[in-house]
Amino acid sequence: MVFKKMLSALGVGGPSVDTVLTNPNTRPGLTLEGQVNLLGGDAPANIEQVVLGLVTRVEIEGGDTEYAGIMEFHRMVVSGPLQLAPKQQLAIPFQLPVPWETPITDVYGQRLRGMTMGLRTELAVARAVDKSDLDQVNVHPLPVHERILEAFQRLGFRFKHADLERGRIHGVQQTLPFYQEIEFFAAPQYAQTVAEVELTFVTSRDGVDVILECDKRGGFLSAGHDVFGRYRVPHTDADRVDWAQVVDGWLRETTSRYGSLRAQGFGVPHARGRGHGMGGMVAGAALGVAGGMIAGEMIEDAFEGDFGEDFGGFEE
């Protein structure tokens, strides 16, 4: 009996958890649906709570170092205290709202290189080792995101990489303590002026703040620098405008007004966290989410694939 209690405390022979998503594909502002399946162990178990959390990998800067951490940025309790009998099976259905600012992980049916996203299930068992489960989640763009990404492709930009940077962007209302950077190699017609462009979406119910960071090339006697532009578009404009023309206008405006942006405190070189981060637009980092961060690459191996530079065809 003492040995069985010790095994139970170590999680051996205890209850197990397995979450099944009805569909792992979603979009910002929608939901993830499914059910949490519990299976009792060898002895009765008191479950304190069952919690779902969206987790992703975020780049963190501290001093002169930079590392990747796993952040839980949204969580929901799907069950409070309950008792689970030996070998008892219990299914708990759920609908988890997906925050509007949730970063995009998949475009045209392909995972963006550098992006990971998972749904973590935590089963807190009284006086025992907690159980967990992790399921891949695919976040597809909303129509306005899709049209802007298509415009970059039509203009000849090539996708390079995507990641999440811990921090907040000056002048933009954020609910999450990180922002996504989708990086492109410059299209040939911009190559004399711009080396790379980083695109950030900060999405809300009403629309999207679009932030462009252009790595502006230096001249023979001048150094290069990053310049920034910020634009607000409503969701209703998704199918109303020529987005290639709009994006081209944004890029030309952004790269031509370095002086005015610098005067407002944007693009100040000493404020940059890394080679070409958000520069002066990053007003500071804040964590402030349940679950915190864990250094390492825990979900990297499970989720990240090797995809080509082009987006390919969209498949839901």
PDB file of C-alpha atoms in Angstrom:
ATOM      1  CA  MET A   1       0.000   0.000   0.000  1.00  0.00           C
ATOM      2  CA  VAL A   2       2.821   2.404   0.911  1.00  0.00           C
ATOM      3  CA  PHE A   3       4.575   1.540  -2.375  1.00  0.00           C
ATOM      4  CA  LYS A   4       1.398   2.205  -4.381  1.00  0.00           C
ATOM      5  CA  LYS A   5       0.967   5.582  -2.687  1.00  0.00           C
ATOM      6  CA  MET A   6       4.548   6.446  -3.552  1.00  0.00           C
ATOM      7  CA  LEU A   7       4.035   5.469  -7.197  1.00  0.00           C
ATOM      8  CA  SER A   8       0.858   7.518  -7.293  1.00  0.00           C
ATOM      9  CA  ALA A   9       2.724  10.552  -5.963  1.00  0.00           C
ATOM     10  CA  LEU A  10       5.221  10.101  -8.807  1.00  0.00           C
ATOM     11  CA  GLY A  11       2.428   9.971 -11.340  1.00  0.00           C
ATOM     12  CA  VAL A  12       2.679   6.230 -11.975  1.00  0.00           C
ATOM     13  CA  GLY A  13      -0.695   4.569 -12.370  1.00  0.00           C
ATOM     14  CA  GLY A  14      -2.458   7.900 -12.037  1.00  0.00           C
ATOM     15  CA  PRO A  15      -5.071   9.486 -14.333  1.00  0.00           C
ATOM     16  CA  SER A  16      -4.189  10.485 -17.885  1.00  0.00           C
ATOM     17  CA  VAL A  17      -5.371  13.275 -20.161  1.00  0.00           C
ATOM     18  CA  ASP A  18      -5.739  13.472 -23.944  1.00  0.00           C
ATOM     19  CA  THR A  19      -7.203  16.496 -25.718  1.00  0.00           C
ATOM     20  CA  VAL A  20      -8.782  16.043 -29.150  1.00  0.00           C
ATOM     21  CA  LEU A  21      -9.405  19.088 -31.332  1.00  0.00           C
ATOM     22  CA  THR A  22     -12.382  18.997 -33.672  1.00  0.00           C
ATOM     23  CA  ASN A  23     -10.272  21.032 -36.104  1.00  0.00           C
ATOM     24  CA  PRO A  24      -6.731  22.285 -35.331  1.00  0.00           C
ATOM     25  CA  ASN A  25      -7.142  25.063 -37.925  1.00  0.00           C
ATOM     26  CA  THR A  26      -8.428  28.428 -36.778  1.00  0.00           C
ATOM     27  CA  ARG A  27      -8.075  32.183 -37.307  1.00  0.00           C
ATOM     28  CA  PRO A  28      -7.651  35.142 -34.962  1.00  0.00           C
ATOM     29  CA  GLY A  29     -10.962  36.012 -33.309  1.00  0.00           C
ATOM     30  CA  LEU A  30     -12.498  32.566 -33.879  1.00  0.00           C
ATOM     31  CA  THR A  31     -12.523  29.536 -31.560  1.00  0.00           C
ATOM     32  CA  LEU A  32     -10.908  26.162 -31.073  1.00  0.00           C
ATOM     33  CA  GLU A  33     -13.349  23.383 -30.268  1.00  0.00           C
ATOM     34  CA  GLY A  34     -12.802  19.898 -28.970  1.00  0.00           C
ATOM     35  CA  GLN A  35     -12.917  17.784 -25.862  1.00  0.00           C
ATOM     36  CA  VAL A  36     -10.593  16.850 -23.043  1.00  0.00           C
ATOM     37  CA  ASN A  37     -10.632  13.085 -22.444  1.00  0.00           C
ATOM     38  CA  LEU A  38      -9.759  11.943 -18.924  1.00  0.00           C
ATOM     39  CA  LEU A  39      -8.991   8.351 -17.977  1.00  0.00           C
ATOM     40  CA  GLY A  40      -8.842   7.269 -14.346  1.00  0.00           C
ATOM     41  CA  GLY A  41      -5.785   5.470 -13.052  1.00  0.00           C
ATOM     42  CA  ASP A  42      -5.388   2.612 -10.625  1.00  0.00           C
ATOM     43  CA  ALA A  43      -6.901   4.494  -7.710  1.00  0.00           C
ATOM     44  CA  PRO A  44      -9.471   7.262  -7.180  1.00  0.00           C
ATOM     45  CA  ALA A  45      -8.082  10.718  -7.972  1.00  0.00           C
ATOM     46  CA  ASN A  46      -9.126  14.197  -6.917  1.00  0.00           C
ATOM     47  CA  ILE A  47      -8.738  16.527  -9.897  1.00  0.00           C
ATOM     48  CA  GLU A  48      -8.248  20.121  -8.797  1.00  0.00           C
ATOM     49  CA  GLN A  49      -8.812  21.675 -12.223  1.00  0.00           C
ATOM     50  CA  VAL A  50      -8.388  21.175 -15.957  1.00  0.00           C
ATOM     51  CA  VAL A  51      -6.868  24.136 -17.823  1.00  0.00           C
ATOM     52  CA  LEU A  52      -6.254  24.824 -21.513  1.00  0.00           C
ATOM     53  CA  GLY A  53      -3.538  27.247 -22.626  1.00  0.00           C
ATOM     54  CA  LEU A  54      -2.248  28.498 -25.972  1.00  0.00           C
ATOM     55  CA  VAL A  55       1.559  28.417 -26.046  1.00  0.00           C
ATOM     56  CA  THR A  56       4.099  29.649 -28.568  1.00  0.00           C
ATOM     57  CA  ARG A  57       7.802  30.359 -28.916  1.00  0.00           C
ATOM     58  CA  VAL A  58       8.958  33.937 -28.275  1.00  0.00           C
ATOM     59  CA  GLU A  59      12.368  35.543 -28.761  1.00  0.00           C
ATOM     60  CA  ILE A  60      13.564  37.158 -25.523  1.00  0.00           C
ATOM     61  CA  GLU A  61      16.376  39.654 -25.119  1.00  0.00           C
ATOM     62  CA  GLY A  62      18.162  40.154 -21.828  1.00  0.00           C
ATOM     63  CA  GLY A  63      21.312  42.242 -21.584  1.00  0.00           C
ATOM     64  CA  ASP A  64      23.608  41.080 -24.350  1.00  0.00           C
ATOM     65  CA  THR A  65      21.929  37.702 -24.773  1.00  0.00           C
ATOM     66  CA  GLU A  66      18.990  36.500 -26.813  1.00  0.00           C
ATOM     67  CA  TYR A  67      17.195  33.213 -26.365  1.00  0.00           C
ATOM     68  CA  ALA A  68      13.902  31.500 -27.173  1.00  0.00           C
ATOM     69  CA  GLY A  69      11.277  30.893 -24.521  1.00  0.00           C
ATOM     70  CA  ILE A  70       7.914  29.174 -24.486  1.00  0.00           C
ATOM     71  CA  MET A  71       5.117  31.541 -23.469  1.00  0.00           C
ATOM     72  CA  GLU A  72       1.564  30.716 -22.519  1.00  0.00           C
ATOM     73  CA  PHE A  73      -0.400  33.749 -23.702  1.00  0.00           C
ATOM     74  CA  HIS A  74      -4.031  32.676 -23.275  1.00  0.00           C
ATOM     75  CA  ARG A  75      -5.660  30.202 -20.877  1.00  0.00           C
ATOM     76  CA  MET A  76      -9.082  28.984 -19.860  1.00  0.00           C
ATOM     77  CA  VAL A  77     -10.270  26.718 -17.047  1.00  0.00           C
ATOM     78  CA  VAL A  78     -12.552  24.048 -18.511  1.00  0.00           C
ATOM     79  CA  SER A  79     -13.290  22.184 -15.268  1.00  0.00           C
ATOM     80  CA  GLY A  80     -13.066  22.837 -11.568  1.00  0.00           C
ATOM     81  CA  PRO A  81     -12.647  20.170  -8.867  1.00  0.00           C
ATOM     82  CA  LEU A  82     -13.929  16.702  -9.666  1.00  0.00           C
ATOM     83  CA  GLN A  83     -13.379  13.110  -8.592  1.00  0.00           C
ATOM     84  CA  LEU A  84     -12.233  10.482 -11.065  1.00  0.00           C
ATOM     85  CA  ALA A  85     -12.827   6.850 -10.189  1.00  0.00           C
ATOM     86  CA  PRO A  86     -10.361   4.095 -11.164  1.00  0.00           C
ATOM     87  CA  LYS A  87     -10.448   3.546 -14.976  1.00  0.00           C
ATOM     88  CA  GLN A  88     -13.336   6.006 -15.302  1.00  0.00           C
ATOM     89  CA  GLN A  89     -13.589   7.754 -18.689  1.00  0.00           C
ATOM     90  CA  LEU A  90     -14.776  11.354 -18.765  1.00  0.00           C
ATOM     91  CA  ALA A  91     -15.060  13.742 -21.733  1.00  0.00           C
ATOM     92  CA  ILE A  92     -15.162  17.513 -21.176  1.00  0.00           C
ATOM     93  CA  PRO A  93     -16.190  19.529 -24.281  1.00  0.00           C
ATOM     94  CA  PHE A  94     -14.799  23.049 -24.727  1.00  0.00           C
ATOM     95  CA  GLN A  95     -14.819  26.135 -26.938  1.00  0.00           C
ATOM     96  CA  LEU A  96     -11.667  28.201 -26.518  1.00  0.00           C
ATOM     97  CA  PRO A  97     -11.784  31.780 -27.901  1.00  0.00           C
ATOM     98  CA  VAL A  98      -8.689  32.622 -29.959  1.00  0.00           C
ATOM     99  CA  PRO A  99      -7.412  36.150 -29.174  1.00  0.00           C
ATOM    100  CA  TRP A 100      -7.541  38.645 -32.039  1.00  0.00           C
ATOM    101  CA  GLU A 101      -3.790  39.263 -31.717  1.00  0.00           C
ATOM    102  CA  THR A 102      -2.873  35.583 -32.007  1.00  0.00           C
ATOM    103  CA  PRO A 103       0.042  35.358 -34.471  1.00  0.00           C
ATOM    104  CA  ILE A 104      -0.342  33.682 -37.842  1.00  0.00           C
ATOM    105  CA  THR A 105       1.388  30.318 -38.150  1.00  0.00           C
ATOM    106  CA  ASP A 106       0.190  29.042 -41.536  1.00  0.00           C
ATOM    107  CA  VAL A 107      -0.265  30.751 -44.905  1.00  0.00           C
ATOM    108  CA  TYR A 108      -1.632  28.983 -47.988  1.00  0.00           C
ATOM    109  CA  GLY A 109      -1.478  25.636 -46.220  1.00  0.00           C
ATOM    110  CA  GLN A 110       2.188  25.937 -45.227  1.00  0.00           C
ATOM    111  CA  ARG A 111       3.719  26.584 -41.832  1.00  0.00           C
ATOM    112  CA  LEU A 112       5.632  29.868 -41.700  1.00  0.00           C
ATOM    113  CA  ARG A 113       9.262  29.039 -41.047  1.00  0.00           C
ATOM    114  CA  GLY A 114      10.043  29.999 -37.455  1.00  0.00           C
ATOM    115  CA  MET A 115       6.501  29.734 -36.062  1.00  0.00           C
ATOM    116  CA  THR A 116       5.182  27.268 -33.472  1.00  0.00           C
ATOM    117  CA  MET A 117       1.805  27.130 -31.764  1.00  0.00           C
ATOM    118  CA  GLY A 118       0.248  24.576 -29.462  1.00  0.00           C
ATOM    119  CA  LEU A 119      -2.699  23.965 -27.158  1.00  0.00           C
ATOM    120  CA  ARG A 120      -1.482  22.722 -23.793  1.00  0.00           C
ATOM    121  CA  THR A 121      -3.808  20.858 -21.427  1.00  0.00           C
ATOM    122  CA  GLU A 122      -2.960  20.851 -17.735  1.00  0.00           C
ATOM    123  CA  LEU A 123      -4.531  18.311 -15.401  1.00  0.00           C
ATOM    124  CA  ALA A 124      -3.850  19.303 -11.797  1.00  0.00           C
ATOM    125  CA  VAL A 125      -4.118  16.234  -9.578  1.00  0.00           C
ATOM    126  CA  ALA A 126      -4.218  16.669  -5.805  1.00  0.00           C
ATOM    127  CA  ARG A 127      -1.069  15.377  -4.083  1.00  0.00           C
ATOM    128  CA  ALA A 128       0.355  13.999  -7.326  1.00  0.00           C
ATOM    129  CA  VAL A 129       2.423  14.968 -10.352  1.00  0.00           C
ATOM    130  CA  ASP A 130       0.402  17.139 -12.742  1.00  0.00           C
ATOM    131  CA  LYS A 131      -0.382  15.652 -16.142  1.00  0.00           C
ATOM    132  CA  SER A 132      -0.250  17.531 -19.436  1.00  0.00           C
ATOM    133  CA  ASP A 133      -0.965  17.156 -23.135  1.00  0.00           C
ATOM    134  CA  LEU A 134       0.144  19.267 -26.115  1.00  0.00           C
ATOM    135  CA  ASP A 135      -1.591  19.552 -29.484  1.00  0.00           C
ATOM    136  CA  GLN A 136      -0.496  21.472 -32.566  1.00  0.00           C
ATOM    137  CA  VAL A 137      -2.640  24.462 -33.582  1.00  0.00           C
ATOM    138  CA  ASN A 138      -2.632  26.105 -37.018  1.00  0.00           C
ATOM    139  CA  VAL A 139      -3.589  29.790 -37.120  1.00  0.00           C
ATOM    140  CA  HIS A 140      -4.513  30.999 -40.611  1.00  0.00           C
ATOM    141  CA  PRO A 141      -4.730  34.658 -41.653  1.00  0.00           C
ATOM    142  CA  LEU A 142      -7.906  36.695 -41.713  1.00  0.00           C
ATOM    143  CA  PRO A 143      -8.949  38.016 -45.153  1.00  0.00           C
ATOM    144  CA  VAL A 144      -7.232  41.390 -44.713  1.00  0.00           C
ATOM    145  CA  HIS A 145      -4.004  39.669 -43.581  1.00  0.00           C
ATOM    146  CA  GLU A 146      -4.231  37.373 -46.569  1.00  0.00           C
ATOM    147  CA  ARG A 147      -4.679  40.221 -49.063  1.00  0.00           C
ATOM    148  CA  ILE A 148      -1.677  42.126 -47.680  1.00  0.00           C
ATOM    149  CA  LEU A 149       0.513  39.010 -47.754  1.00  0.00           C
ATOM    150  CA  GLU A 150      -0.629  38.344 -51.311  1.00  0.00           C
ATOM    151  CA  ALA A 151       0.312  41.921 -52.212  1.00  0.00           C
ATOM    152  CA  PHE A 152       3.876  41.401 -50.965  1.00  0.00           C
ATOM    153  CA  GLN A 153       4.102  38.280 -53.098  1.00  0.00           C
ATOM    154  CA  ARG A 154       2.664  40.061 -56.165  1.00  0.00           C
ATOM    155  CA  LEU A 155       5.197  42.842 -55.720  1.00  0.00           C
ATOM    156  CA  GLY A 156       8.018  40.286 -55.819  1.00  0.00           C
ATOM    157  CA  PHE A 157       8.984  40.023 -52.146  1.00  0.00           C
ATOM    158  CA  ARG A 158      10.263  36.630 -50.987  1.00  0.00           C
ATOM    159  CA  PHE A 159       9.413  35.267 -47.559  1.00  0.00           C
ATOM    160  CA  LYS A 160      12.452  34.838 -45.306  1.00  0.00           C
ATOM    161  CA  HIS A 161      11.415  34.033 -41.749  1.00  0.00           C
ATOM    162  CA  ALA A 162       8.845  34.753 -39.044  1.00  0.00           C
ATOM    163  CA  ASP A 163       9.213  35.023 -35.288  1.00  0.00           C
ATOM    164  CA  LEU A 164       7.705  36.579 -32.191  1.00  0.00           C
ATOM    165  CA  GLU A 165       9.491  39.331 -30.314  1.00  0.00           C
ATOM    166  CA  ARG A 166       8.729  40.044 -26.672  1.00  0.00           C
ATOM    167  CA  GLY A 167       7.855  43.728 -26.270  1.00  0.00           C
ATOM    168  CA  ARG A 168       5.290  46.380 -27.107  1.00  0.00           C
ATOM    169  CA  ILE A 169       5.063  48.705 -30.085  1.00  0.00           C
ATOM    170  CA  HIS A 170       4.871  52.431 -29.467  1.00  0.00           C
ATOM    171  CA  GLY A 171       1.471  53.940 -30.250  1.00  0.00           C
ATOM    172  CA  VAL A 172      -0.316  50.626 -30.830  1.00  0.00           C
ATOM    173  CA  GLN A 173      -2.910  49.106 -28.505  1.00  0.00           C
ATOM    174  CA  GLN A 174      -1.660  45.592 -27.665  1.00  0.00           C
ATOM    175  CA  THR A 175      -3.193  42.979 -25.394  1.00  0.00           C
ATOM    176  CA  LEU A 176      -0.365  40.458 -25.794  1.00  0.00           C
ATOM    177  CA  PRO A 177       3.190  41.067 -24.550  1.00  0.00           C
ATOM    178  CA  PHE A 178       4.772  40.165 -27.904  1.00  0.00           C
ATOM    179  CA  TYR A 179       4.417  40.976 -31.595  1.00  0.00           C
ATOM    180  CA  GLN A 180       5.006  38.956 -34.744  1.00  0.00           C
ATOM    181  CA  GLU A 181       7.569  39.884 -37.379  1.00  0.00           C
ATOM    182  CA  ILE A 182       7.126  38.392 -40.860  1.00  0.00           C
ATOM    183  CA  GLU A 183      10.357  39.054 -42.734  1.00  0.00           C
ATOM    184  CA  PHE A 184      10.766  39.402 -46.505  1.00  0.00           C
ATOM    185  CA  PHE A 185      13.709  39.819 -48.824  1.00  0.00           C
ATOM    186  CA  ALA A 186      13.207  42.986 -50.856  1.00  0.00           C
ATOM    187  CA  ALA A 187      11.673  42.747 -54.310  1.00  0.00           C
ATOM    188  CA  PRO A 188      13.982  43.742 -57.224  1.00  0.00           C
ATOM    189  CA  GLN A 189      12.283  47.113 -57.793  1.00  0.00           C
ATOM    190  CA  TYR A 190      12.999  48.130 -54.182  1.00  0.00           C
ATOM    191  CA  ALA A 191      16.437  46.531 -53.879  1.00  0.00           C
ATOM    192  CA  GLN A 192      18.350  49.781 -54.429  1.00  0.00           C
ATOM    193  CA  THR A 193      16.603  51.314 -51.409  1.00  0.00           C
ATOM    194  CA  VAL A 194      15.580  48.459 -49.116  1.00  0.00           C
ATOM    195  CA  ALA A 195      17.373  45.241 -48.165  1.00  0.00           C
ATOM    196  CA  GLU A 196      14.580  43.594 -46.141  1.00  0.00           C
ATOM    197  CA  VAL A 197      11.094  44.404 -44.884  1.00  0.00           C
ATOM    198  CA  GLU A 198       9.509  43.180 -41.649  1.00  0.00           C
ATOM    199  CA  LEU A 199       5.720  43.127 -41.490  1.00  0.00           C
ATOM    200  CA  THR A 200       3.762  43.153 -38.224  1.00  0.00           C
ATOM    201  CA  PHE A 201       0.000  42.802 -37.759  1.00  0.00           C
ATOM    202  CA  VAL A 202      -1.652  43.915 -34.516  1.00  0.00           C
ATOM    203  CA  THR A 203      -5.248  42.817 -34.935  1.00  0.00           C
ATOM    204  CA  SER A 204      -8.419  43.806 -33.123  1.00  0.00           C
ATOM    205  CA  ARG A 205     -12.126  43.208 -33.654  1.00  0.00           C
ATOM    206  CA  ASP A 206     -12.443  46.326 -35.843  1.00  0.00           C
ATOM    207  CA  GLY A 207      -9.290  46.180 -37.938  1.00  0.00           C
ATOM    208  CA  VAL A 208      -5.549  45.752 -38.157  1.00  0.00           C
ATOM    209  CA  ASP A 209      -2.590  47.986 -37.367  1.00  0.00           C
ATOM    210  CA  VAL A 210       0.028  47.255 -40.020  1.00  0.00           C
ATOM    211  CA  ILE A 211       3.599  48.119 -39.030  1.00  0.00           C
ATOM    212  CA  LEU A 212       6.365  48.081 -41.616  1.00  0.00           C
ATOM    213  CA  GLU A 213      10.048  48.086 -40.729  1.00  0.00           C
ATOM    214  CA  CYS A 214      12.263  48.667 -43.739  1.00  0.00           C
ATOM    215  CA  ASP A 215      15.978  47.923 -43.510  1.00  0.00           C
ATOM    216  CA  LYS A 216      17.044  50.888 -45.615  1.00  0.00           C
ATOM    217  CA  ARG A 217      20.292  50.531 -47.514  1.00  0.00           C
ATOM    218  CA  GLY A 218      23.087  53.000 -46.892  1.00  0.00           C
ATOM    219  CA  GLY A 219      24.839  54.954 -49.578  1.00  0.00           C
ATOM    220  CA  PHE A 220      28.529  55.354 -50.379  1.00  0.00           C
ATOM    221  CA  LEU A 221      28.978  57.950 -47.612  1.00  0.00           C
ATOM    222  CA  SER A 222      26.023  57.101 -45.359  1.00  0.00           C
ATOM    223  CA  ALA A 223      25.114  54.232 -43.090  1.00  0.00           C
ATOM    224  CA  GLY A 224      21.976  52.166 -43.473  1.00  0.00           C
ATOM    225  CA  HIS A 225      19.142  52.421 -40.978  1.00  0.00           C
ATOM    226  CA  ASP A 226      15.705  51.055 -40.200  1.00  0.00           C
ATOM    227  CA  VAL A 227      12.629  53.137 -40.966  1.00  0.00           C
ATOM    228  CA  PHE A 228       9.085  52.510 -39.824  1.00  0.00           C
ATOM    229  CA  GLY A 229       5.559  53.085 -41.040  1.00  0.00           C
ATOM    230  CA  ARG A 230       2.266  52.393 -39.278  1.00  0.00           C
ATOM    231  CA  TYR A 231      -1.073  52.071 -41.059  1.00  0.00           C
ATOM    232  CA  ARG A 232      -4.581  51.217 -39.863  1.00  0.00           C
ATOM    233  CA  VAL A 233      -6.970  49.220 -42.053  1.00  0.00           C
ATOM    234  CA  PRO A 234     -10.496  47.967 -41.254  1.00  0.00           C
ATOM    235  CA  HIS A 235     -11.469  44.354 -41.898  1.00  0.00           C
ATOM    236  CA  THR A 236     -14.150  45.599 -44.299  1.00  0.00           C
ATOM    237  CA  ASP A 237     -11.474  46.826 -46.735  1.00  0.00           C
ATOM    238  CA  ALA A 238     -10.217  43.302 -47.432  1.00  0.00           C
ATOM    239  CA  ASP A 239     -11.898  43.048 -50.852  1.00  0.00           C
ATOM    240  CA  ARG A 240     -12.358  46.738 -51.646  1.00  0.00           C
ATOM    241  CA  VAL A 241      -8.923  47.937 -52.685  1.00  0.00           C
ATOM    242  CA  ASP A 242      -5.964  47.016 -54.863  1.00  0.00           C
ATOM    243  CA  TRP A 243      -3.652  45.839 -52.108  1.00  0.00           C
ATOM    244  CA  ALA A 244      -0.543  45.664 -54.278  1.00  0.00           C
ATOM    245  CA  GLN A 245      -1.002  49.366 -55.024  1.00  0.00           C
ATOM    246  CA  VAL A 246      -1.689  50.147 -51.357  1.00  0.00           C
ATOM    247  CA  VAL A 247       1.348  48.232 -50.077  1.00  0.00           C
ATOM    248  CA  ASP A 248       3.564  49.803 -52.723  1.00  0.00           C
ATOM    249  CA  GLY A 249       2.388  53.228 -51.542  1.00  0.00           C
ATOM    250  CA  TRP A 250       3.084  52.316 -47.912  1.00  0.00           C
ATOM    251  CA  LEU A 251       6.604  51.188 -48.733  1.00  0.00           C
ATOM    252  CA  ARG A 252       7.450  54.261 -50.773  1.00  0.00           C
ATOM    253  CA  GLU A 253       6.032  56.575 -48.124  1.00  0.00           C
ATOM    254  CA  THR A 254       7.808  54.774 -45.303  1.00  0.00           C
ATOM    255  CA  THR A 255      11.229  54.817 -46.938  1.00  0.00           C
ATOM    256  CA  SER A 256      10.914  58.466 -47.981  1.00  0.00           C
ATOM    257  CA  ARG A 257      10.148  59.973 -44.577  1.00  0.00           C
ATOM    258  CA  TYR A 258      13.042  58.864 -42.406  1.00  0.00           C
ATOM    259  CA  GLY A 259      13.570  62.382 -41.087  1.00  0.00           C
ATOM    260  CA  SER A 260      10.052  62.834 -39.720  1.00  0.00           C
ATOM    261  CA  LEU A 261       9.995  59.391 -38.122  1.00  0.00           C
ATOM    262  CA  ARG A 262      13.361  60.021 -36.508  1.00  0.00           C
ATOM    263  CA  ALA A 263      12.059  63.279 -35.065  1.00  0.00           C
ATOM    264  CA  GLN A 264       9.169  61.368 -33.474  1.00  0.00           C
ATOM    265  CA  GLY A 265      11.571  58.886 -31.847  1.00  0.00           C
ATOM    266  CA  PHE A 266      11.079  56.048 -34.341  1.00  0.00           C
ATOM    267  CA  GLY A 267      14.029  54.147 -35.748  1.00  0.00           C
ATOM    268  CA  VAL A 268      16.550  55.544 -33.262  1.00  0.00           C
ATOM    269  CA  PRO A 269      19.611  53.288 -33.741  1.00  0.00           C
ATOM    270  CA  HIS A 270      20.632  53.006 -30.052  1.00  0.00           C
ATOM    271  CA  ALA A 271      17.137  51.775 -29.117  1.00  0.00           C
ATOM    272  CA  ARG A 272      17.368  48.678 -31.238  1.00  0.00           C
ATOM    273  CA  GLY A 273      17.372  45.434 -29.318  1.00  0.00           C
ATOM    274  CA  ARG A 274      19.057  43.380 -32.019  1.00  0.00           C
ATOM    275  CA  GLY A 275      20.335  43.714 -35.556  1.00  0.00           C
ATOM    276  CA  HIS A 276      17.030  44.989 -36.904  1.00  0.00           C
ATOM    277  CA  GLY A 277      14.338  44.753 -34.278  1.00  0.00           C
ATOM    278  CA  MET A 278      11.473  47.182 -33.752  1.00  0.00           C
ATOM    279  CA  GLY A 279      13.935  49.897 -32.772  1.00  0.00           C
ATOM    280  CA  GLY A 280      12.487  52.966 -31.128  1.00  0.00           C
ATOM    281  CA  MET A 281       8.962  51.688 -31.730  1.00  0.00           C
ATOM    282  CA  VAL A 282       9.434  49.103 -29.003  1.00  0.00           C
ATOM    283  CA  ALA A 283       8.384  50.899 -25.855  1.00  0.00           C
ATOM    284  CA  GLY A 284       9.517  48.146 -23.503  1.00  0.00           C
ATOM    285  CA  ALA A 285       8.869  44.505 -22.728  1.00  0.00           C
ATOM    286  CA  ALA A 286       6.202  43.163 -20.430  1.00  0.00           C
ATOM    287  CA  LEU A 287       5.285  39.617 -19.489  1.00  0.00           C
ATOM    288  CA  GLY A 288       2.082  39.768 -17.477  1.00  0.00           C
ATOM    289  CA  VAL A 289       0.499  36.523 -18.661  1.00  0.00           C
ATOM    290  CA  ALA A 290      -0.462  33.446 -16.727  1.00  0.00           C
ATOM    291  CA  GLY A 291       1.948  30.568 -17.027  1.00  0.00           C
ATOM    292  CA  GLY A 292       5.002  32.722 -17.691  1.00  0.00           C
ATOM    293  CA  MET A 293       7.861  31.592 -19.893  1.00  0.00           C
ATOM    294  CA  ILE A 294      10.165  28.618 -19.994  1.00  0.00           C
ATOM    295  CA  ALA A 295      13.549  28.914 -21.674  1.00  0.00           C
ATOM    296  CA  GLY A 296      14.238  26.353 -24.350  1.00  0.00           C
ATOM    297  CA  GLU A 297      12.818  24.830 -27.494  1.00  0.00           C
ATOM    298  CA  MET A 298      10.326  22.378 -25.982  1.00  0.00           C
ATOM    299  CA  ILE A 299       7.750  22.454 -28.760  1.00  0.00           C
ATOM    300  CA  GLU A 300      10.167  23.177 -31.604  1.00  0.00           C
ATOM    301  CA  ASP A 301      10.860  19.577 -32.556  1.00  0.00           C
ATOM    302  CA  ALA A 302       7.210  18.577 -32.444  1.00  0.00           C
ATOM    303  CA  PHE A 303       5.821  21.392 -34.571  1.00  0.00           C
ATOM    304  CA  GLU A 304       8.281  23.076 -36.888  1.00  0.00           C
ATOM    305  CA  GLY A 305       8.642  21.715 -40.394  1.00  0.00           C
ATOM    306  CA  ASP A 306      10.927  22.674 -43.244  1.00  0.00           C
ATOM    307  CA  PHE A 307       9.094  24.707 -45.833  1.00  0.00           C
ATOM    308  CA  GLY A 308      10.194  26.542 -48.949  1.00  0.00           C
ATOM    309  CA  GLU A 309      10.433  30.302 -49.253  1.00  0.00           C
ATOM    310  CA  ASP A 310       7.257  30.662 -51.311  1.00  0.00           C
ATOM    311  CA  PHE A 311       3.865  30.431 -49.677  1.00  0.00           C
ATOM    312  CA  GLY A 312       2.381  28.057 -52.273  1.00  0.00           C
ATOM    313  CA  GLY A 313      -1.377  27.475 -52.617  1.00  0.00           C
ATOM    314  CA  PHE A 314      -3.749  28.068 -49.744  1.00  0.00           C
ATOM    315  CA  GLU A 315      -5.482  25.037 -48.286  1.00  0.00           C
ATOM    316  CA  GLU A 316      -7.695  25.125 -45.216  1.00  0.00           C
TER     317      GLU A 316
END
